[in-house]
Amino acid sequence: MSSRSSGGSSGLSAYLQVAPLALFTIAFVGVPIGTLVLLSFWQTDGIFIYREFTLDNYRQMLSSPLTYALFFTTIKFAAITLIVTTIIGFICSYFLVFHVRNLKWQIGLLLLCTIPFWTSNVIRMISWIPFLGREGIFNQTIIAMGLTNQPLDFLLYSEFAVILTYIHLYTLFMIVPIFNSMAKINPNLIEAARDAGASGWQILYTVIIPLSKTGIALGSIFVVTLVMADFFVVRVMSGGQSASVVSAMKNQIDNLFYPQAAAMAIMLIAVVALLVSGILRVVDIRAELAR
Amino acid sequence: MNMSNGQKRGLGFYLLAAFFAMFVIFLYGPMLMIFILSFQGTTGGLTFPMRGVSVHWFGDLFASSRYGDLGGALTRSVLLGLVAMIITTVVCLFAGLAFRRRFMGAGPLFYLSIISLVVPGILLGLGISQMFQLLGIRLHWLMSGLVAHLSWTLPFGLLIMFAVLNRFDSSWEEAARDAGARALTILRLVTIPILFPGLIAVALFGFTLSYDEMPRSLLTVGGNNTLPIEISNMTTTVTTPALYAIGTLTSALSFLAIAISFIAIAIIQKRRRARD
């Protein structure tokens, strides 16, 4: 931290340096969010927007059972994806950090996991279609093996497909932060625990998991916000049978019901903020990043 | 547990290695399949078996107009990516340098940046498009679209800058200042050269994040679509292997961009080592 406080330049130049980011962020993140709030209190008949204050959008939204069902589905998707990606992320990071001894191999294998991240999410999503479809590879294989004589229909255009796609798209966001915090664990700590007679599982529970907590928390923020924000995967991969909060909002937007969509948006932002601040209670990301 | 060197690898190692291998297959398997299927023969469909091998569907993509304006969309996406890349790198470099000090408003600004990452993209897109419309400015991909993309690339770039500056020792700058160098000289001759590989990483993220961005673009680009929007439209309308051809093509472009950046970083570091 000492180099940090003495860093660079005089006080004024720090403001000059940060000014472009600050102006941009306030003008194009702060103000648009403010616009959404404003919009959520305005009226519309589906054609025009009337700039008159109303609570109707919120009243309508909160009195509709559909709203709660949408939030329930979305949170369910987020929770299942979170659990699975955490388990996969933890095991893969654990393997890379504690079992792959050669640093070059460690970095190489981690890079191997990150490469798919660089292709378009839409492409990665549709890449499941030839695998899961009725005529897809999985069904062709199990039929050829004689395990079943009917293709399994639940594979594609179902909640299963939606969650599988989320896991495929977002596990990386769990692996990288967990890997990072695990790599910072001092091997001497584990050595000491072993010398004190701790078993493998005890070391895992009392040393490694607590020290990986910040990584898990950061990864959870990524995964939860990504799933909660999605409208496209749920629309395509469920074949229109499921809807999340944002996909329902997208329908309202397509039908030009902007104020209703904005009200829903504000509620979603509130829920996401609540979840994220819950996670942030476990870890201070700013301190984590500065370390 | 099998950590100390020289110990024999136990069952645990092999179980974990198998798990990791399965995860890698899970990651790559479906993608490889669409890469293969994009070379489907002229009469082939969306699934196996392959009916011959051809590049028919690649040609079909750009030759026929039924897939929309893919060429135009690609041009717009690349241009947008390049502009977003340059702005992101410059703005985040200075912002990162500034954040090394405690200044008034540092906390709120940091959290506003995080909010920009956390708020669902399409909502921020809605906010931005409505703001432009309230101001009476027409939506345009290089105006409101660019703004929407920057609301995504800037906070990401800032986080990467934090990580980059973490390993940066400010005493280099101080030594230059003690030797009488002026602020701009220090920036040009000390700070930027040392941070250069990190800046390439920021640039790379800036480009690819913008190039792939769909939710934020949807409501902000106005009449002309970007490539990810065109592709997502294709997923619901196109039922030929042309869909996979566009997937193969854009993936190849992305990989090319990363490969170029990695080679650039490698060359710089090699030169540096040679100089030391």
Coordinates of C-alpha atoms in Angstrom, one line a residue:
Chain A
M1 CA 0.0 0.0 0.0
S2 CA 2.9 2.4 0.6
S3 CA 3.7 2.7 -3.1
R4 CA 0.0 3.3 -3.7
S5 CA -0.3 6.3 -1.4
S6 CA 2.8 7.9 -2.8
G7 CA 1.7 7.0 -6.3
G8 CA 2.1 9.2 -9.3
S9 CA 1.2 12.8 -9.0
S10 CA -0.3 15.8 -7.2
G11 CA -3.9 15.7 -6.0
L12 CA -5.2 17.7 -8.9
S13 CA -3.8 15.4 -11.5
A14 CA -5.7 12.5 -10.0
Y15 CA -8.9 14.3 -10.7
L16 CA -7.8 15.2 -14.2
Q17 CA -6.9 11.5 -14.8
V18 CA -10.2 10.2 -13.5
A19 CA -12.3 12.9 -15.1
P20 CA -13.1 11.2 -18.4
L21 CA -14.2 8.0 -16.7
A22 CA -16.2 9.9 -14.1
L23 CA -18.0 12.1 -16.6
F24 CA -18.8 9.2 -18.8
T25 CA -20.0 7.0 -16.0
I26 CA -22.2 9.6 -14.5
A27 CA -23.6 10.7 -17.9
F28 CA -24.1 7.3 -19.5
V29 CA -24.7 5.0 -16.5
G30 CA -26.0 7.2 -13.7
V31 CA -28.3 9.3 -15.9
P32 CA -29.8 6.4 -17.9
I33 CA -30.6 4.5 -14.6
G34 CA -32.2 7.7 -13.4
T35 CA -34.1 7.8 -16.7
L36 CA -35.4 4.3 -16.0
V37 CA -36.6 5.4 -12.6
L38 CA -38.4 8.4 -14.1
L39 CA -39.9 6.3 -16.8
S40 CA -41.2 3.7 -14.3
F41 CA -43.4 6.5 -12.8
W42 CA -44.9 7.6 -16.2
Q43 CA -47.9 6.4 -18.0
T44 CA -48.4 4.8 -21.4
D45 CA -51.2 3.5 -23.6
G46 CA -48.9 1.4 -25.6
I47 CA -48.4 4.1 -28.2
F48 CA -47.5 7.3 -26.4
I49 CA -45.8 7.9 -23.2
Y50 CA -47.4 10.5 -20.9
R51 CA -45.1 12.3 -18.6
E52 CA -47.4 12.2 -15.7
F53 CA -46.6 10.7 -12.3
T54 CA -48.3 7.5 -11.5
L55 CA -47.7 4.5 -9.2
D56 CA -49.8 2.3 -11.5
N57 CA -46.9 0.5 -13.0
Y58 CA -45.7 -0.6 -9.7
R59 CA -49.2 -1.4 -8.4
Q60 CA -49.9 -3.5 -11.4
M61 CA -46.6 -5.3 -11.2
L62 CA -46.8 -6.1 -7.5
S63 CA -50.3 -7.3 -7.7
S64 CA -49.7 -9.7 -10.5
P65 CA -48.9 -13.3 -9.5
L66 CA -47.0 -13.5 -12.8
T67 CA -44.3 -11.2 -11.5
Y68 CA -43.6 -13.4 -8.5
A69 CA -43.6 -16.5 -10.8
L70 CA -41.0 -14.8 -13.0
F71 CA -38.8 -13.8 -10.1
F72 CA -39.1 -17.3 -8.7
T73 CA -38.1 -18.9 -12.0
T74 CA -35.2 -16.5 -12.5
I75 CA -33.9 -17.0 -9.0
K76 CA -34.3 -20.8 -9.3
F77 CA -32.2 -20.7 -12.6
A78 CA -29.6 -18.5 -10.8
A79 CA -29.4 -20.8 -7.7
I80 CA -29.0 -24.1 -9.6
T81 CA -26.4 -22.5 -12.0
L82 CA -24.6 -21.0 -9.0
I83 CA -24.4 -24.4 -7.2
V84 CA -23.2 -26.4 -10.2
T85 CA -20.7 -23.8 -11.4
T86 CA -19.3 -23.4 -7.9
I87 CA -18.8 -27.1 -7.6
I88 CA -17.2 -27.4 -11.0
G89 CA -15.2 -24.2 -10.5
F90 CA -13.9 -25.4 -7.1
I91 CA -12.9 -28.8 -8.2
C92 CA -11.2 -27.6 -11.4
S93 CA -9.3 -24.8 -9.6
Y94 CA -8.3 -27.2 -6.8
F95 CA -6.9 -29.6 -9.4
L96 CA -5.0 -26.9 -11.2
V97 CA -3.6 -25.3 -8.1
F98 CA -2.8 -28.2 -5.9
H99 CA -2.3 -31.1 -8.2
V100 CA -0.7 -29.6 -11.3
R101 CA 2.8 -29.0 -10.1
N102 CA 4.3 -27.4 -13.1
L103 CA 3.5 -23.6 -13.4
K104 CA 3.6 -23.7 -17.2
W105 CA 1.0 -26.5 -17.2
Q106 CA -1.1 -24.7 -14.7
I107 CA -1.3 -21.5 -16.8
G108 CA -1.7 -23.5 -20.0
L109 CA -4.6 -25.5 -18.6
L110 CA -6.3 -22.4 -17.2
L111 CA -5.9 -20.7 -20.6
L112 CA -7.5 -23.8 -22.2
C113 CA -10.6 -23.1 -20.0
T114 CA -10.7 -19.4 -21.0
I115 CA -10.5 -19.8 -24.8
P116 CA -14.2 -20.6 -25.4
F117 CA -15.0 -17.3 -23.5
W118 CA -13.7 -15.5 -26.6
T119 CA -16.3 -16.7 -28.9
S120 CA -19.7 -15.2 -29.1
N121 CA -22.1 -16.4 -26.4
V122 CA -24.8 -16.8 -29.0
I123 CA -22.6 -19.2 -31.0
R124 CA -21.8 -21.2 -27.9
M125 CA -25.4 -21.3 -27.0
I126 CA -26.6 -22.6 -30.4
S127 CA -23.8 -25.1 -30.4
W128 CA -25.9 -27.2 -28.0
I129 CA -28.7 -27.6 -30.5
P130 CA -27.1 -30.3 -32.7
F131 CA -26.2 -32.1 -29.6
L132 CA -29.4 -32.0 -27.7
G133 CA -32.1 -32.0 -30.4
R134 CA -34.5 -34.8 -31.1
E135 CA -32.2 -35.9 -34.0
G136 CA -29.2 -34.7 -32.1
I137 CA -26.0 -36.6 -31.3
F138 CA -27.0 -37.6 -27.8
N139 CA -30.3 -39.1 -28.9
Q140 CA -28.8 -40.8 -31.9
T141 CA -26.2 -42.3 -29.7
I142 CA -28.5 -43.7 -27.0
I143 CA -30.9 -45.0 -29.6
A144 CA -28.0 -46.7 -31.4
M145 CA -26.8 -48.2 -28.1
G146 CA -30.3 -49.6 -27.6
L147 CA -30.8 -47.8 -24.3
T148 CA -34.1 -46.3 -25.5
N149 CA -36.2 -46.5 -28.7
Q150 CA -37.6 -43.0 -28.4
P151 CA -35.6 -39.8 -28.5
L152 CA -35.6 -38.0 -25.1
D153 CA -37.6 -34.8 -25.5
F154 CA -36.6 -33.0 -22.3
L155 CA -33.1 -32.4 -23.5
L156 CA -33.7 -29.4 -25.8
Y157 CA -36.3 -26.7 -25.4
S158 CA -36.6 -27.2 -21.7
E159 CA -35.4 -25.8 -18.4
F160 CA -32.7 -28.5 -18.5
A161 CA -31.3 -27.0 -21.7
V162 CA -31.5 -23.5 -20.3
I163 CA -29.5 -24.4 -17.2
L164 CA -27.0 -26.6 -19.1
T165 CA -26.3 -23.6 -21.4
Y166 CA -25.9 -21.3 -18.4
I167 CA -23.4 -23.7 -16.9
H168 CA -21.5 -23.9 -20.2
L169 CA -21.4 -20.2 -20.7
Y170 CA -20.6 -19.0 -17.1
T171 CA -18.5 -21.7 -15.3
L172 CA -15.4 -19.8 -16.4
F173 CA -16.5 -16.8 -14.4
M174 CA -16.2 -19.1 -11.3
I175 CA -13.0 -20.8 -12.2
V176 CA -10.8 -17.8 -12.7
P177 CA -11.6 -16.0 -9.4
I178 CA -11.4 -19.2 -7.3
F179 CA -8.2 -20.2 -9.1
N180 CA -6.8 -16.7 -8.2
S181 CA -7.6 -16.9 -4.5
M182 CA -6.4 -20.5 -4.2
A183 CA -3.1 -19.7 -5.9
K184 CA -2.5 -17.1 -3.2
I185 CA -2.7 -19.7 -0.4
N186 CA 0.7 -20.2 1.1
P187 CA 1.7 -23.9 0.7
N188 CA 3.4 -23.7 4.2
L189 CA -0.1 -23.3 5.7
I190 CA -1.1 -26.7 4.3
E191 CA 2.2 -28.2 5.3
A192 CA 1.7 -26.9 8.8
A193 CA -1.8 -28.3 9.0
R194 CA -0.5 -31.7 7.8
D195 CA 2.3 -31.7 10.3
A196 CA -0.3 -30.9 13.0
G197 CA -2.0 -34.2 12.0
A198 CA -4.9 -32.8 9.9
S199 CA -6.4 -35.2 7.4
G200 CA -6.9 -34.3 3.7
W201 CA -10.6 -33.5 4.3
Q202 CA -9.8 -31.4 7.4
I203 CA -7.3 -29.4 5.4
L204 CA -9.9 -28.8 2.8
Y205 CA -12.5 -27.7 5.3
T206 CA -10.4 -25.7 7.7
V207 CA -7.8 -24.2 5.4
I208 CA -8.6 -24.3 1.7
I209 CA -12.3 -23.5 1.6
P210 CA -12.1 -20.6 4.0
L211 CA -9.2 -19.1 2.1
S212 CA -11.0 -19.5 -1.2
K213 CA -14.0 -17.7 0.1
T214 CA -13.3 -14.4 -1.7
G215 CA -12.9 -16.1 -5.0
I216 CA -16.1 -18.0 -4.6
A217 CA -17.9 -14.8 -3.6
L218 CA -16.6 -12.9 -6.6
G219 CA -17.5 -15.8 -8.9
S220 CA -21.0 -15.9 -7.4
I221 CA -21.5 -12.2 -8.1
F222 CA -20.6 -12.8 -11.8
V223 CA -22.8 -15.9 -12.2
V224 CA -25.8 -14.5 -10.3
T225 CA -25.8 -11.2 -12.2
L226 CA -25.2 -12.9 -15.6
V227 CA -28.1 -15.4 -15.1
M228 CA -30.4 -12.7 -13.7
A229 CA -29.7 -10.5 -16.7
D230 CA -30.3 -13.1 -19.4
F231 CA -33.2 -13.0 -21.7
F232 CA -31.8 -14.7 -24.8
V233 CA -30.7 -18.1 -23.6
V234 CA -34.0 -18.6 -21.7
R235 CA -36.0 -17.6 -24.8
V236 CA -34.1 -19.8 -27.3
M237 CA -33.1 -22.8 -25.2
S238 CA -36.5 -23.2 -23.5
G239 CA -38.2 -22.9 -26.9
G240 CA -40.4 -20.2 -25.5
Q241 CA -41.7 -22.4 -22.7
S242 CA -40.0 -20.6 -19.8
A243 CA -39.5 -16.9 -19.2
S244 CA -37.2 -15.0 -16.9
V245 CA -37.7 -11.5 -15.5
V246 CA -35.7 -9.9 -18.3
S247 CA -37.2 -12.0 -21.1
A248 CA -40.7 -10.9 -19.9
M249 CA -39.4 -7.4 -19.8
K250 CA -38.1 -7.8 -23.3
N251 CA -41.6 -8.7 -24.4
Q252 CA -43.0 -5.5 -22.8
I253 CA -40.3 -3.5 -24.5
D254 CA -41.1 -5.1 -27.9
N255 CA -44.7 -4.1 -27.3
L256 CA -43.6 -0.6 -26.4
F257 CA -44.8 -0.8 -22.8
Y258 CA -41.7 1.1 -21.7
P259 CA -43.0 2.4 -18.3
Q260 CA -44.1 -1.1 -17.2
A261 CA -40.8 -2.5 -18.4
A262 CA -38.9 0.2 -16.5
A263 CA -40.9 -0.6 -13.3
M264 CA -39.9 -4.2 -13.6
A265 CA -36.3 -3.2 -14.3
I266 CA -36.2 -1.1 -11.1
M267 CA -37.5 -4.1 -9.1
L268 CA -35.0 -6.4 -10.8
I269 CA -32.1 -4.0 -10.1
A270 CA -33.2 -3.9 -6.5
V271 CA -33.3 -7.7 -6.2
V272 CA -29.9 -8.1 -7.9
A273 CA -28.4 -5.3 -5.7
L274 CA -29.8 -7.1 -2.6
L275 CA -28.2 -10.4 -3.7
V276 CA -24.9 -8.8 -4.6
S277 CA -24.7 -6.8 -1.3
G278 CA -25.4 -10.0 0.5
I279 CA -22.4 -11.6 -1.2
L280 CA -20.3 -8.4 -0.6
R281 CA -20.9 -8.9 3.2
V282 CA -18.6 -11.9 2.8
V283 CA -15.9 -10.1 0.9
D284 CA -14.8 -6.6 0.1
I285 CA -14.0 -6.8 -3.6
R286 CA -12.2 -3.5 -3.7
A287 CA -9.8 -4.6 -1.0
E288 CA -9.5 -7.9 -2.8
L289 CA -8.6 -6.2 -6.1
A290 CA -6.1 -3.9 -4.5
R291 CA -4.3 -6.7 -2.8
Chain B
M1 CA -3.8 -34.8 -0.7
N2 CA -0.8 -34.8 -2.9
M3 CA 1.0 -31.6 -2.9
S4 CA 4.6 -31.9 -1.9
N5 CA 7.0 -32.6 -4.6
G6 CA 8.4 -36.1 -5.0
Q7 CA 5.3 -37.8 -3.6
K8 CA 3.7 -40.3 -5.8
R9 CA 0.4 -39.4 -7.5
G10 CA -2.5 -41.0 -5.8
L11 CA -6.0 -41.9 -6.8
G12 CA -7.1 -38.4 -6.0
F13 CA -5.0 -37.0 -8.7
Y14 CA -6.4 -39.2 -11.4
L15 CA -10.0 -38.7 -10.3
L16 CA -9.5 -34.9 -10.4
A17 CA -7.7 -35.0 -13.7
A18 CA -10.5 -37.1 -15.1
F19 CA -13.0 -34.5 -13.8
F20 CA -11.0 -31.7 -15.3
A21 CA -10.8 -33.5 -18.7
M22 CA -14.5 -34.1 -18.7
F23 CA -15.1 -30.4 -18.1
V24 CA -12.8 -29.5 -21.0
I25 CA -14.7 -31.9 -23.3
F26 CA -18.0 -30.3 -22.0
L27 CA -16.6 -26.8 -22.9
Y28 CA -15.2 -27.7 -26.3
G29 CA -17.4 -30.6 -27.5
P30 CA -20.5 -28.7 -28.7
M31 CA -18.4 -25.9 -30.3
L32 CA -16.3 -28.4 -32.2
M33 CA -19.5 -30.0 -33.5
I34 CA -20.8 -26.8 -35.0
F35 CA -17.4 -26.1 -36.5
I36 CA -17.5 -29.5 -38.2
L37 CA -21.2 -29.2 -39.2
S38 CA -20.5 -25.8 -40.8
F39 CA -18.7 -27.8 -43.5
Q40 CA -21.8 -29.8 -44.2
G41 CA -22.5 -30.7 -47.8
T42 CA -25.0 -28.7 -49.9
T43 CA -27.9 -31.0 -49.1
G44 CA -27.0 -31.5 -45.5
G45 CA -29.0 -30.4 -42.5
L46 CA -28.5 -29.0 -39.0
T47 CA -27.4 -32.3 -37.5
F48 CA -25.2 -35.3 -38.2
P49 CA -24.8 -37.3 -40.4
M50 CA -22.7 -35.2 -42.7
R51 CA -23.9 -35.3 -46.3
G52 CA -20.5 -34.6 -47.9
V53 CA -18.1 -31.9 -47.2
S54 CA -18.2 -28.4 -48.7
V55 CA -17.8 -24.7 -48.0
H56 CA -21.1 -24.0 -49.6
W57 CA -22.7 -22.5 -46.5
F58 CA -19.9 -20.0 -46.1
G59 CA -20.4 -18.7 -49.6
D60 CA -24.2 -18.8 -49.1
L61 CA -23.9 -16.5 -46.1
F62 CA -22.5 -13.5 -48.0
A63 CA -23.9 -14.3 -51.5
S64 CA -27.6 -14.5 -50.6
S65 CA -29.5 -11.6 -49.1
R66 CA -31.9 -13.7 -47.0
Y67 CA -29.5 -13.6 -44.1
G68 CA -29.7 -9.8 -43.8
D69 CA -26.9 -7.4 -44.1
L70 CA -24.1 -9.5 -42.7
G71 CA -21.3 -7.7 -44.4
G72 CA -22.5 -4.3 -43.2
A73 CA -23.1 -5.7 -39.7
L74 CA -19.6 -7.1 -39.6
T75 CA -18.1 -3.8 -40.6
R76 CA -20.1 -1.9 -38.0
S77 CA -19.1 -4.4 -35.3
V78 CA -15.4 -4.2 -36.1
L79 CA -15.4 -0.4 -36.3
L80 CA -17.4 -0.1 -33.1
G81 CA -15.0 -2.6 -31.5
L82 CA -11.9 -0.6 -32.6
V83 CA -13.3 2.8 -31.4
A84 CA -14.4 1.2 -28.1
M85 CA -11.0 -0.4 -27.7
I86 CA -9.1 2.9 -28.1
I87 CA -11.3 4.9 -25.8
T88 CA -11.4 2.1 -23.2
T89 CA -7.6 1.7 -23.2
V90 CA -6.9 5.5 -22.8
V91 CA -9.7 6.2 -20.3
C92 CA -8.9 3.2 -18.2
L93 CA -5.1 3.8 -18.2
F94 CA -5.6 7.3 -16.6
A95 CA -8.5 6.2 -14.4
G96 CA -6.4 3.3 -13.1
L97 CA -3.4 5.6 -12.4
A98 CA -5.8 8.0 -10.6
F99 CA -7.3 5.2 -8.4
R100 CA -3.9 4.6 -6.9
R101 CA -4.5 7.6 -4.8
R102 CA -7.4 8.3 -2.4
F103 CA -9.4 11.1 -3.9
M104 CA -12.8 12.4 -3.1
G105 CA -15.6 10.4 -4.7
A106 CA -13.3 7.4 -5.5
G107 CA -15.7 5.1 -3.6
P108 CA -18.9 6.2 -5.3
L109 CA -17.3 6.3 -8.7
F110 CA -16.0 2.7 -8.2
Y111 CA -19.4 1.5 -7.2
L112 CA -21.1 3.3 -10.1
S113 CA -18.7 1.4 -12.4
I114 CA -19.5 -1.9 -10.7
I115 CA -23.3 -1.1 -11.1
S116 CA -22.6 -0.6 -14.8
L117 CA -21.4 -4.2 -14.9
V118 CA -24.1 -5.6 -12.7
V119 CA -27.2 -4.0 -14.1
P120 CA -28.6 -6.2 -16.9
G121 CA -27.3 -5.0 -20.2
I122 CA -30.7 -4.7 -21.9
L123 CA -31.9 -2.4 -19.1
L124 CA -29.0 -0.1 -19.3
G125 CA -29.6 -0.2 -23.1
L126 CA -33.2 0.8 -22.5
G127 CA -32.1 3.6 -20.1
I128 CA -29.6 4.9 -22.6
S129 CA -32.0 4.8 -25.6
Q130 CA -34.7 6.5 -23.6
M131 CA -32.3 9.2 -22.4
F132 CA -31.2 9.9 -26.0
Q133 CA -34.8 10.1 -27.1
L134 CA -35.8 12.4 -24.3
L135 CA -32.9 14.6 -25.4
G136 CA -34.2 14.5 -28.9
I137 CA -31.0 12.8 -30.3
R138 CA -31.6 10.0 -32.9
L139 CA -30.2 6.6 -32.1
H140 CA -27.1 5.7 -34.1
W141 CA -24.8 2.8 -33.7
L142 CA -21.7 5.1 -33.5
M143 CA -23.4 7.4 -31.0
S144 CA -25.8 5.8 -28.6
G145 CA -24.5 2.4 -29.6
L146 CA -20.9 3.3 -28.8
V147 CA -22.0 4.8 -25.5
A148 CA -23.8 1.5 -24.6
H149 CA -20.7 -0.5 -25.5
L150 CA -18.5 1.8 -23.4
S151 CA -20.8 1.3 -20.4
W152 CA -19.7 -2.3 -20.7
T153 CA -16.0 -2.1 -21.7
L154 CA -15.0 0.8 -19.4
P155 CA -15.7 -0.9 -16.0
F156 CA -14.2 -4.1 -17.3
G157 CA -11.1 -2.3 -18.4
L158 CA -10.9 -0.5 -15.0
L159 CA -10.9 -3.8 -13.2
I160 CA -8.2 -5.2 -15.4
M161 CA -6.2 -2.0 -14.9
F162 CA -6.4 -2.5 -11.2
A163 CA -4.9 -6.0 -11.6
V164 CA -2.2 -4.6 -13.9
L165 CA -1.3 -1.7 -11.6
N166 CA -1.1 -4.1 -8.7
R167 CA 2.2 -5.4 -10.0
F168 CA 3.4 -1.9 -11.0
D169 CA 6.1 -0.4 -8.8
S170 CA 5.6 3.4 -8.5
S171 CA 9.2 3.9 -7.4
W172 CA 10.1 3.9 -11.1
E173 CA 8.1 7.0 -11.7
E174 CA 9.5 8.6 -8.6
A175 CA 13.0 7.9 -9.7
A176 CA 12.2 9.5 -13.1
R177 CA 10.8 12.5 -11.2
D178 CA 13.8 12.8 -9.0
A179 CA 15.9 12.8 -12.1
G180 CA 14.0 15.8 -13.3
A181 CA 11.5 14.3 -15.8
R182 CA 8.2 16.1 -16.3
A183 CA 4.9 14.4 -15.9
L184 CA 4.3 13.8 -19.7
T185 CA 7.8 12.5 -20.2
I186 CA 7.4 10.1 -17.3
L187 CA 4.1 8.9 -18.8
R188 CA 5.6 8.4 -22.2
L189 CA 9.0 7.0 -21.3
V190 CA 8.3 5.1 -18.0
T191 CA 4.7 4.4 -17.2
I192 CA 3.3 3.4 -20.6
P193 CA 6.3 1.2 -21.6
I194 CA 6.2 -0.7 -18.4
L195 CA 2.4 -1.1 -18.4
F196 CA 2.3 -1.9 -22.2
P197 CA 1.5 -5.7 -22.0
G198 CA -1.3 -4.9 -19.5
L199 CA -2.6 -2.2 -21.8
I200 CA -2.8 -4.7 -24.6
A201 CA -4.9 -6.9 -22.4
V202 CA -7.2 -4.0 -21.7
A203 CA -7.4 -3.2 -25.4
L204 CA -8.1 -6.9 -26.2
F205 CA -10.9 -7.1 -23.7
G206 CA -12.2 -3.7 -24.9
F207 CA -12.4 -5.0 -28.5
T208 CA -13.8 -8.4 -27.9
L209 CA -16.3 -7.3 -25.3
S210 CA -17.7 -4.7 -27.7
Y211 CA -17.5 -7.0 -30.7
D212 CA -19.6 -9.6 -29.0
E213 CA -22.0 -7.3 -27.1
M214 CA -25.6 -8.0 -27.8
P215 CA -28.0 -7.0 -25.0
R216 CA -26.7 -3.5 -24.6
S217 CA -26.7 -3.0 -28.4
L218 CA -30.3 -4.2 -29.0
L219 CA -32.1 -1.0 -28.1
T220 CA -29.3 1.5 -28.8
V221 CA -27.9 0.9 -32.3
G222 CA -31.0 2.4 -34.1
G223 CA -31.7 1.2 -37.6
N224 CA -28.5 -0.6 -38.4
N225 CA -27.7 -3.8 -36.6
T226 CA -24.4 -5.0 -35.3
L227 CA -23.1 -8.6 -36.0
P228 CA -24.2 -10.2 -32.7
I229 CA -27.8 -8.9 -33.2
E230 CA -27.8 -10.2 -36.8
I231 CA -26.6 -13.6 -35.5
S232 CA -29.1 -13.7 -32.8
N233 CA -31.8 -12.9 -35.3
M234 CA -30.5 -15.7 -37.4
T235 CA -30.9 -18.2 -34.6
T236 CA -34.7 -17.9 -34.9
T237 CA -35.0 -17.6 -38.6
V238 CA -32.2 -19.6 -40.3
T239 CA -32.6 -23.4 -40.4
T240 CA -29.6 -24.3 -42.6
P241 CA -26.0 -24.9 -41.7
A242 CA -25.3 -21.3 -42.7
L243 CA -26.0 -20.6 -39.0
Y244 CA -23.0 -22.7 -38.1
A245 CA -20.9 -21.2 -40.8
I246 CA -21.4 -17.8 -39.3
G247 CA -20.5 -19.3 -35.9
T248 CA -17.3 -20.8 -37.3
L249 CA -16.4 -17.5 -39.1
T250 CA -16.9 -15.2 -36.1
S251 CA -15.1 -17.6 -33.7
A252 CA -12.2 -17.7 -36.2
L253 CA -12.1 -13.9 -36.2
S254 CA -12.1 -13.8 -32.4
F255 CA -9.3 -16.3 -32.1
L256 CA -7.3 -14.4 -34.7
A257 CA -7.6 -11.2 -32.6
I258 CA -6.4 -13.0 -29.4
A259 CA -3.6 -14.8 -31.3
I260 CA -2.3 -11.4 -32.6
S261 CA -2.4 -9.9 -29.2
F262 CA -0.7 -12.8 -27.5
I263 CA 2.0 -12.7 -30.2
A264 CA 2.4 -9.0 -29.7
I265 CA 2.8 -9.4 -25.9
A266 CA 5.3 -12.2 -26.4
I267 CA 7.4 -10.1 -28.8
I268 CA 7.5 -7.2 -26.4
Q269 CA 8.5 -9.3 -23.5
K270 CA 11.2 -11.0 -25.5
R271 CA 12.6 -7.7 -26.6
R272 CA 12.6 -6.5 -23.1
R273 CA 14.4 -9.6 -21.9
A274 CA 17.0 -9.1 -24.6
R275 CA 17.5 -5.5 -23.5
D276 CA 18.1 -6.4 -19.8

